[in-house]
Amino acid sequence: MQLGLSYLRIDALTKVTGRAKYADDISMVGMLYAKYVRSTIAHGFVTEIDYSQALALPGVVNIFTWQDVPQIPFATAGHAWTLDAKKRDIADRLLLTHHVRHFGDGIAIVVARDELTAEKAAAAVKITYEELPVITCPESAKATDAINIHSNGNLLKQTQITANEPASAIEKSQHQFSGRFTTPIVQHCHMESVTSFAWMEQSDRIIIVSSTQFPHIVRRIVAQALDMSWSKIRVIKPHVGGGFGNKQDVLEEPMAAFLTLKLGGAPVKVMLSREECFYASRTRHAFRIDAELGITSDGVLKGYQLDVLSNTGAYASHGHSIAGAAANKVAYLYPRSAFGYQATTCYTNLPSAGAMRGYGAPQVTFALESLLDDAAAQLGIDPVEIRLINAARTGDSHPINHSIIQSAGIIECLTKGRELFNWQARKTACKQMSGDIRSGVGVACFSYTSNTWPAGVEIASSRLLLNQDGIVNVQIGATEIGQGSDTVSAQMVAETLGMPVNMINVISTQDTDITPFDPGAFSSRQSYVTAPALQEAAQTLRQKIVQHAAIMLSQSESDLTIINGNLVSLSQTEKILMTVADVAMDTFYNPELGGQLSAESSCKTTNNPPAFGCTFVDLTVDIPLCKVTINRILNLHDSGRILNPKLAEGQVHGGMGMGIGWALYEELIVDEKSGIVRNANLLDYKMPTMLDLPELECVFIDNYEPQSAYGHKSLGEPPIISPAPAIRNALRMATGIAINSLPITPKRLFREFVQAGLIRG
């Protein structure tokens, strides 16, 4: 048994000792360095560019502007390719532009022999602009007299989904509740910045090394941007220092490829500074959500509607797919009620928004779980009880796509959490408090899917090779970006082969010339979608090992099996007959029989089970100081069978920390009039450190998912979803004030407390 045990991450020692090589650790002889010339305005046209002084600097190799790049619009979102042209991502970006659409847009790029010279040269380029009106909110972008940010207008896309006539269900309910909720722009703040470099080994092939979540999709998009054959691009992904969705976009890879193509194949590195990452990579979409629900006096949710207005910024990136996908994810949570969802996504002159952990679910869940809590308070129903009444149960079906929920553990999460958290006693104590220091408890739930099916084609591939010493090399397209997927992949292969985990060697570096195809790390999909391919390949390899062992032993295959790396006899009470290494040596060096044993598999997944969970929070509010202190926070998760408890716990803790940051601290501040980003650095962008976070607790509900190869479901993104509404709900219990905008900073609390009369003078 290899699954369900907390094996040490297979890359742990490599990383903590500093031996792991990331993209920026890899250098080449003759490496050139590129730095962008970026716009200092948020909207307008470049009318003149003077780079004569920059080009004259010693060490500057060349300078390219929008006039030098291919005029081929391309899409950057990390989605699987589709044969249906109508469903493809919006191609609205060029490598460089003279139509500036956001502060920091790329106008030109300098290539020099060292990084400092490139920076000096970029700063020496002089730009003259024709400025245009700046639009920073989607409400203004929708106005009839708004200037067009793109030639096709400012409306990217709209979606409307209904099930069981929600408007009628709400109207006929005994009680109706509504509210407007807003969520901020935030940045991923992964430890490793955005970096790529490229070179050419042949006259017609480009090799790219990149910190990316999806090397195979990078290959395709770079080829499209440069109008090349896909196979002429080779992408190598070394260790990655986090991505959280930001690197689920093609960022600087096309530029690196373009530059090496223009410079005779010389290696060129394009690396963004931390400041550039804030305004020139991707952010989380800011949502405005108008929510309403209808409910009975005894707490039965009859129907709810969410009207989402999404701000995608200057370019589409993942664009409307995030606002659209959120509907599918949240609808699993309370599936027996009527459901309505409308989403509109607009362009604005803000940094481009893209994928970020949770992919729209944190925003819409914040609105739904906050409004449901307000309804519970006004109806006098316990917040946990109202969720127990309405939450999904095994056998329920999704209201939109009608897929049957085959494992729903949200009821168990709520009941176990209520007990572990001592909910009733804490709630009673909080309601008896008054004065300047008050406490509150809150709860919120979530549902989330395990991949992108049916919106995207879900494919995964694996290749297993048996070495002479019995070690099995595993090649997979699934990318390890810090979440521990390589370790879990090793455990799955070991489980099926009947071998110890230390005999499984997962090749962590993906190389599109060598690695089997996989779209990459996103949508909490990797362990779920990769599992069938790993299982099938491992079963095939196991069978080949047994077959060869049977020949060696002159024994029936049916009497042999593999246990802990040994061939054993079933009829002789599992007597060890030989090792897998013995079999491997014979396959290689037997004069007549065998050959290296290997197995490959490529599988498509056509099911998508939801994961569930909830957060319980106990906090204290110091009203005069407008300070929130989280005393206790607990996440409970139904992610099916937990394959590696320690890794799972790490995932949950990381997500909880990000959720707390989103709720109380983080916000990218953009000047509404100029579009200039005011806090594009880790000093002014307030992100919680370890000292700011409370002790993080998590509990898993053991709930086998029958559609899964190994009984598991998604876990990577779910932990971030429910902390923010749980914190908001606890604040409402403590103060009586429903705060519907994030982040809940001291500044926002001060305004709310003054308005409510809690702070006077």
Coordinates of N, CA and C in Angstrom, one line a residue, residues 590-686:
N590 N 19.7 -11.1 -21.5 CA 19.4 -12.4 -21.9 C 19.8 -12.5 -23.4
P591 N 20.6 -13.5 -23.8 CA 21.1 -13.5 -25.2 C 20.0 -13.6 -26.2
E592 N 18.9 -14.1 -25.9 CA 17.8 -14.4 -26.9 C 16.5 -13.7 -26.6
L593 N 16.1 -13.6 -25.3 CA 14.8 -13.1 -25.0 C 14.8 -11.7 -24.4
G594 N 13.7 -11.0 -24.7 CA 13.4 -9.8 -24.0 C 13.9 -8.5 -24.7
G595 N 14.1 -7.5 -23.9 CA 14.4 -6.1 -24.4 C 13.9 -5.2 -23.3
Q596 N 14.3 -4.0 -23.3 CA 13.9 -3.1 -22.2 C 12.4 -3.1 -22.2
L597 N 11.8 -3.3 -21.0 CA 10.4 -3.3 -20.8 C 9.9 -1.8 -20.6
S598 N 8.9 -1.5 -21.3 CA 8.3 -0.1 -21.2 C 6.8 -0.2 -21.4
A599 N 6.2 0.9 -21.1 CA 4.7 1.0 -21.3 C 4.3 2.4 -21.5
E600 N 3.4 2.7 -22.3 CA 2.9 4.0 -22.5 C 1.4 4.0 -22.5
S601 N 0.8 5.2 -22.1 CA -0.6 5.3 -22.1 C -1.0 6.8 -22.4
S602 N -2.0 7.0 -23.1 CA -2.6 8.3 -23.3 C -4.1 8.2 -23.1
C603 N -4.6 8.9 -22.1 CA -6.1 8.7 -21.8 C -6.8 10.1 -21.8
K604 N -8.0 10.0 -22.2 CA -8.9 11.2 -22.1 C -10.0 11.0 -21.0
T605 N -10.1 12.0 -20.2 CA -11.1 11.9 -19.1 C -12.3 12.6 -19.5
T606 N -13.5 12.0 -19.3 CA -14.8 12.5 -19.6 C -15.7 12.5 -18.5
N607 N -15.2 12.7 -17.3 CA -16.0 13.0 -16.1 C -15.3 14.0 -15.2
N608 N -16.0 14.6 -14.4 CA -15.5 15.8 -13.6 C -16.2 15.9 -12.3
P609 N -15.8 15.1 -11.3 CA -16.5 15.1 -10.0 C -16.2 16.3 -9.2
P610 N -17.1 16.8 -8.4 CA -16.9 18.0 -7.6 C -16.3 17.6 -6.3
A611 N -15.4 18.5 -5.8 CA -14.9 18.4 -4.4 C -15.7 19.4 -3.6
F612 N -15.7 19.2 -2.3 CA -16.5 20.1 -1.4 C -15.7 20.4 -0.2
G613 N -16.1 21.4 0.6 CA -15.5 21.7 1.8 C -16.1 22.9 2.5
C614 N -15.5 23.3 3.6 CA -16.0 24.5 4.3 C -14.9 25.0 5.2
T615 N -15.1 26.3 5.7 CA -14.1 26.9 6.6 C -14.9 27.4 7.8
F616 N -14.4 27.2 9.0 CA -14.9 27.8 10.2 C -13.8 28.8 10.7
V617 N -14.3 29.9 11.2 CA -13.4 31.0 11.7 C -13.9 31.5 13.0
D618 N -13.0 31.8 13.9 CA -13.3 32.5 15.2 C -12.3 33.7 15.2
L619 N -12.9 34.9 15.3 CA -12.0 36.1 15.2 C -12.5 37.2 16.3
T620 N -11.5 38.1 16.5 CA -11.8 39.2 17.4 C -11.6 40.5 16.7
V621 N -12.5 41.5 16.9 CA -12.4 42.8 16.3 C -12.2 43.8 17.3
D622 N -11.1 44.6 17.2 CA -10.9 45.7 18.0 C -11.4 46.9 17.2
I623 N -12.6 47.4 17.7 CA -13.3 48.4 16.9 C -12.6 49.7 16.8
P624 N -12.1 50.3 17.9 CA -11.3 51.6 17.8 C -10.1 51.5 16.9
L625 N -9.4 50.3 16.9 CA -8.2 50.2 16.1 C -8.5 49.6 14.7
C626 N -9.8 49.2 14.5 CA -10.2 48.6 13.2 C -9.2 47.5 12.9
K627 N -9.0 46.6 13.9 CA -8.1 45.5 13.7 C -8.8 44.2 13.9
V628 N -8.5 43.3 13.0 CA -9.1 41.9 13.0 C -8.0 40.9 13.4
T629 N -8.3 40.1 14.4 CA -7.4 39.0 14.8 C -8.1 37.7 14.6
I630 N -7.5 36.8 13.8 CA -8.1 35.5 13.7 C -7.6 34.6 14.8
N631 N -8.5 34.2 15.6 CA -8.1 33.3 16.8 C -8.0 31.9 16.4
R632 N -8.9 31.4 15.5 CA -8.8 30.0 15.0 C -9.5 30.0 13.7
I633 N -8.9 29.2 12.8 CA -9.4 28.9 11.5 C -9.2 27.5 11.1
L634 N -10.3 26.9 10.6 CA -10.3 25.4 10.3 C -10.9 25.2 9.0
N635 N -10.2 24.5 8.1 CA -10.7 24.1 6.8 C -11.0 22.6 6.9
L636 N -12.2 22.2 6.3 CA -12.5 20.8 6.2 C -12.7 20.5 4.7
H637 N -12.2 19.3 4.2 CA -12.2 19.1 2.8 C -12.7 17.7 2.5
D638 N -13.6 17.6 1.5 CA -14.0 16.3 0.8 C -13.3 16.3 -0.5
S639 N -12.1 15.7 -0.6 CA -11.3 15.6 -1.8 C -11.2 14.1 -2.2
G640 N -12.2 13.4 -1.8 CA -12.1 11.9 -2.0 C -11.1 11.3 -1.2
R641 N -10.4 10.3 -1.7 CA -9.4 9.6 -1.0 C -8.1 10.5 -1.0
I642 N -7.5 10.7 0.2 CA -6.3 11.5 0.3 C -5.1 10.7 0.0
L643 N -4.4 11.0 -1.0 CA -3.3 10.1 -1.5 C -2.0 10.3 -0.7
N644 N -1.8 11.5 -0.2 CA -0.6 11.8 0.6 C -1.0 12.9 1.6
P645 N -1.3 12.5 2.9 CA -1.9 13.4 3.8 C -1.0 14.6 4.1
K646 N 0.3 14.5 4.2 CA 1.1 15.6 4.5 C 1.2 16.6 3.4
L647 N 1.3 16.1 2.1 CA 1.2 17.0 1.0 C -0.1 17.7 0.9
A648 N -1.2 17.0 1.2 CA -2.5 17.5 1.1 C -2.7 18.6 2.2
E649 N -2.1 18.4 3.3 CA -2.2 19.4 4.4 C -1.4 20.7 3.9
G650 N -0.3 20.5 3.3 CA 0.5 21.6 2.8 C -0.3 22.4 1.8
Q651 N -1.0 21.7 0.9 CA -1.8 22.4 -0.1 C -2.9 23.2 0.6
V652 N -3.5 22.7 1.6 CA -4.6 23.4 2.3 C -4.1 24.6 3.0
H653 N -3.0 24.4 3.7 CA -2.4 25.5 4.5 C -2.0 26.7 3.5
G654 N -1.4 26.4 2.4 CA -1.1 27.4 1.4 C -2.3 28.1 0.9
G655 N -3.4 27.4 0.6 CA -4.6 28.0 0.1 C -5.3 28.8 1.1
M656 N -5.3 28.4 2.4 CA -5.9 29.1 3.5 C -5.1 30.5 3.7
G657 N -3.8 30.4 3.6 CA -3.0 31.6 3.7 C -3.4 32.6 2.6
M658 N -3.5 32.2 1.4 CA -3.9 33.0 0.3 C -5.3 33.6 0.5
G659 N -6.2 32.7 1.0 CA -7.5 33.1 1.2 C -7.6 34.2 2.3
I660 N -6.8 34.1 3.3 CA -6.8 35.2 4.4 C -6.2 36.4 3.8
G661 N -5.2 36.3 3.0 CA -4.6 37.5 2.3 C -5.6 38.2 1.5
W662 N -6.4 37.5 0.7 CA -7.4 38.0 -0.2 C -8.5 38.7 0.6
A663 N -8.8 38.1 1.8 CA -9.9 38.7 2.6 C -9.5 39.9 3.3
L664 N -8.3 40.0 3.9 CA -7.9 41.1 4.8 C -6.8 42.0 4.4
Y665 N -6.0 41.6 3.4 CA -4.8 42.4 3.1 C -4.7 42.9 1.7
E666 N -4.8 42.0 0.7 CA -4.3 42.2 -0.6 C -5.2 43.0 -1.6
E667 N -4.6 43.9 -2.3 CA -5.3 44.7 -3.3 C -4.3 45.5 -4.1
L668 N -4.4 45.3 -5.5 CA -3.5 46.1 -6.4 C -4.2 47.4 -6.6
I669 N -3.6 48.5 -6.1 CA -4.2 49.8 -6.2 C -3.9 50.5 -7.5
V670 N -4.9 50.8 -8.2 CA -4.7 51.5 -9.5 C -5.4 52.9 -9.5
D671 N -4.7 53.9 -9.9 CA -5.4 55.2 -9.9 C -6.5 55.2 -10.9
E672 N -7.7 55.6 -10.5 CA -8.9 55.5 -11.3 C -8.8 56.4 -12.5
K673 N -8.1 57.5 -12.4 CA -8.1 58.5 -13.5 C -7.0 58.2 -14.5
S674 N -5.8 57.9 -13.9 CA -4.6 57.7 -14.8 C -4.4 56.2 -15.2
G675 N -4.9 55.3 -14.4 CA -4.6 53.9 -14.7 C -3.2 53.4 -14.2
I676 N -2.5 54.3 -13.5 CA -1.2 53.9 -13.0 C -1.3 53.0 -11.8
V677 N -0.5 52.0 -11.7 CA -0.5 51.1 -10.6 C 0.4 51.7 -9.5
R678 N -0.2 51.9 -8.3 CA 0.5 52.6 -7.2 C 1.3 51.7 -6.3
N679 N 1.0 50.4 -6.2 CA 1.8 49.6 -5.3 C 2.3 48.3 -5.9
A680 N 3.1 48.5 -7.0 CA 3.6 47.4 -7.7 C 4.9 46.9 -7.1
N681 N 4.9 46.6 -5.9 CA 6.1 46.1 -5.2 C 5.7 45.4 -3.9
L682 N 6.5 44.5 -3.4 CA 6.2 43.7 -2.2 C 6.3 44.5 -0.9
L683 N 6.7 45.8 -1.0 CA 6.6 46.6 0.2 C 5.3 47.2 0.4
D684 N 4.8 47.8 -0.7 CA 3.5 48.5 -0.7 C 2.3 47.6 -0.9
Y685 N 2.5 46.5 -1.6 CA 1.4 45.5 -1.8 C 1.4 44.6 -0.5
K686 N 0.3 44.7 0.3 CA 0.3 44.1 1.6 C -0.1 42.7 1.5

